[in-house]
Amino acid sequence: MLQEYKKYKEQILNRAKKIVIKVGSAVLTGANGLDPRVINRLADEISLLHDQGRDILLVSSGAVAAGCKVMTSCKVKECLAYKQAVSAIGQSRLMHAYDEAFARYNKITAQILLTKDDLKSRERFLNARNTLLNLLSWKVIPIINENDTVVVQELKFGDNDALAALVLNLVEADLFINLTSADGVYNSNPMKDKNAKLLPYIKDISKLDLEEICQGKTTQGTGGMYSKLLAARRAAQIGVPTLIVSGKVRFALERVFSGEELGTFIFPEEKSISRRKFWLAYNLDSRGEVLVDKGAVEAIVNQGKSLLPAGIVDVRGKFGKGALVKVIDAESGESLGVGLTNYKSSELKQIMGRKSSEIENILGQCAYSEAIHRDNFLLGAAL
Ligand code: GLU
């Protein structure tokens, strides 16, 4: 089996034409701020891949960390306003370092700063996509980060792992490499368990209990292995494999592409979801919850059907028609996925538990017989 996995991985790496590489602050910065050696090494390795005719997009953190090292005299470090301001200082330093490092290899880089709002709007999503594809056609290496200076909590992607997963969909990449400070994914937390083993392959990430593996470090937005695995799971859903590998190890990229076994390779799902479903599930914010009964769970999960009002037992939150909502199994409390609702919350409350043929009598008209159509529903959304 391992030989088979290895062969498959080699094929994917050899054929990859459009790669999103994400690098975290912990890799890029040392005690004195941005580590020029790491940036130079990255530029060297990425340029090599680029010379092989591959398109590369780099999602780079490090703006806040680099800015903090400049503003050492500032005392209040945790508040949002501080981070927004220091990111402005750090981002220009980060880009300057990348520009110089890549120029040594005759590569042109471009800075792209995005907010969640940009990718939520279909028009801006397409604008971002067109610009990125244009840059790639000019053989430029886009360097992407969240526009930290203008984001407030509600606009945040969560972290750059989540941002990188959205970029995969944005440009239709075929490989995701997440350069991190850990060696890869372990079967339990190596800081707590000395018998923890590195997993060289994850065949089916949807079956993995991420919370168990990450042992408590599950809060979104704090980074850590959980957010990397969540991003890898999203990538797998659109058919993109992920390699989680240490960016601290010297020449990791070069070694991996030469066939060395480093890090953890996560297989894509065999049946990928549509990019539209991916977009609605991960670019929009969910506005409420719809709890469903056993019959609805069976229809949605095992028969791939739409959700009818008859299967709804409770509606939580206030939302409008067309909002993204979570669908929850009322019995187990488990989330089944997310979808766009055909009715606003007040209407759903009136028609829940009722047959679709009764909708007209209750609401005065029956615009849709489904509460959520299966085309607008992503089962197993990785949230
Ligand atoms: N955008 C932040 C920065 O550049 C980092 C966010 C993250 O690493 O998830 O500092």
Tab-separated table of C-alpha atoms and ligand atoms in Angstrom, residues 22 25 60-65 91 145-146 148 158-161, ligand 1:
chain	number	residue	atom	x	y	z
A	22	LYS	CA	1.450	28.734	2.118
A	25	SER	CA	4.855	33.371	10.453
A	60	SER	CA	2.564	34.380	3.083
A	61	SER	CA	1.934	35.389	6.673
A	62	GLY	CA	4.529	37.323	8.612
A	63	ALA	CA	3.301	40.918	8.344
A	64	VAL	CA	2.172	41.214	11.960
A	65	ALA	CA	5.176	39.283	13.300
A	91	GLN	CA	3.767	43.946	5.170
A	145	ASN	CA	-1.799	37.901	2.448
A	146	GLU	CA	-4.873	39.021	4.290
A	148	ASP	CA	-4.779	42.952	7.995
A	158	GLY	CA	-9.844	33.026	10.230
A	159	ASP	CA	-6.212	32.505	9.350
A	160	ASN	CA	-4.009	32.203	6.312
A	161	ASP	CA	-4.626	28.440	6.089
B	1	GLU	N1	-2.053	37.862	8.050
B	1	GLU	C1	-1.268	37.658	9.208
B	1	GLU	C2	0.145	38.209	8.996
B	1	GLU	O1	0.584	38.343	7.911
B	1	GLU	C3	-1.092	36.200	9.589
B	1	GLU	C4	-2.336	35.393	9.728
B	1	GLU	C5	-2.011	33.896	9.859
B	1	GLU	O2	-0.853	33.533	9.902
B	1	GLU	O3	-2.918	33.087	9.873
B	1	GLU	O4	0.820	38.472	9.915
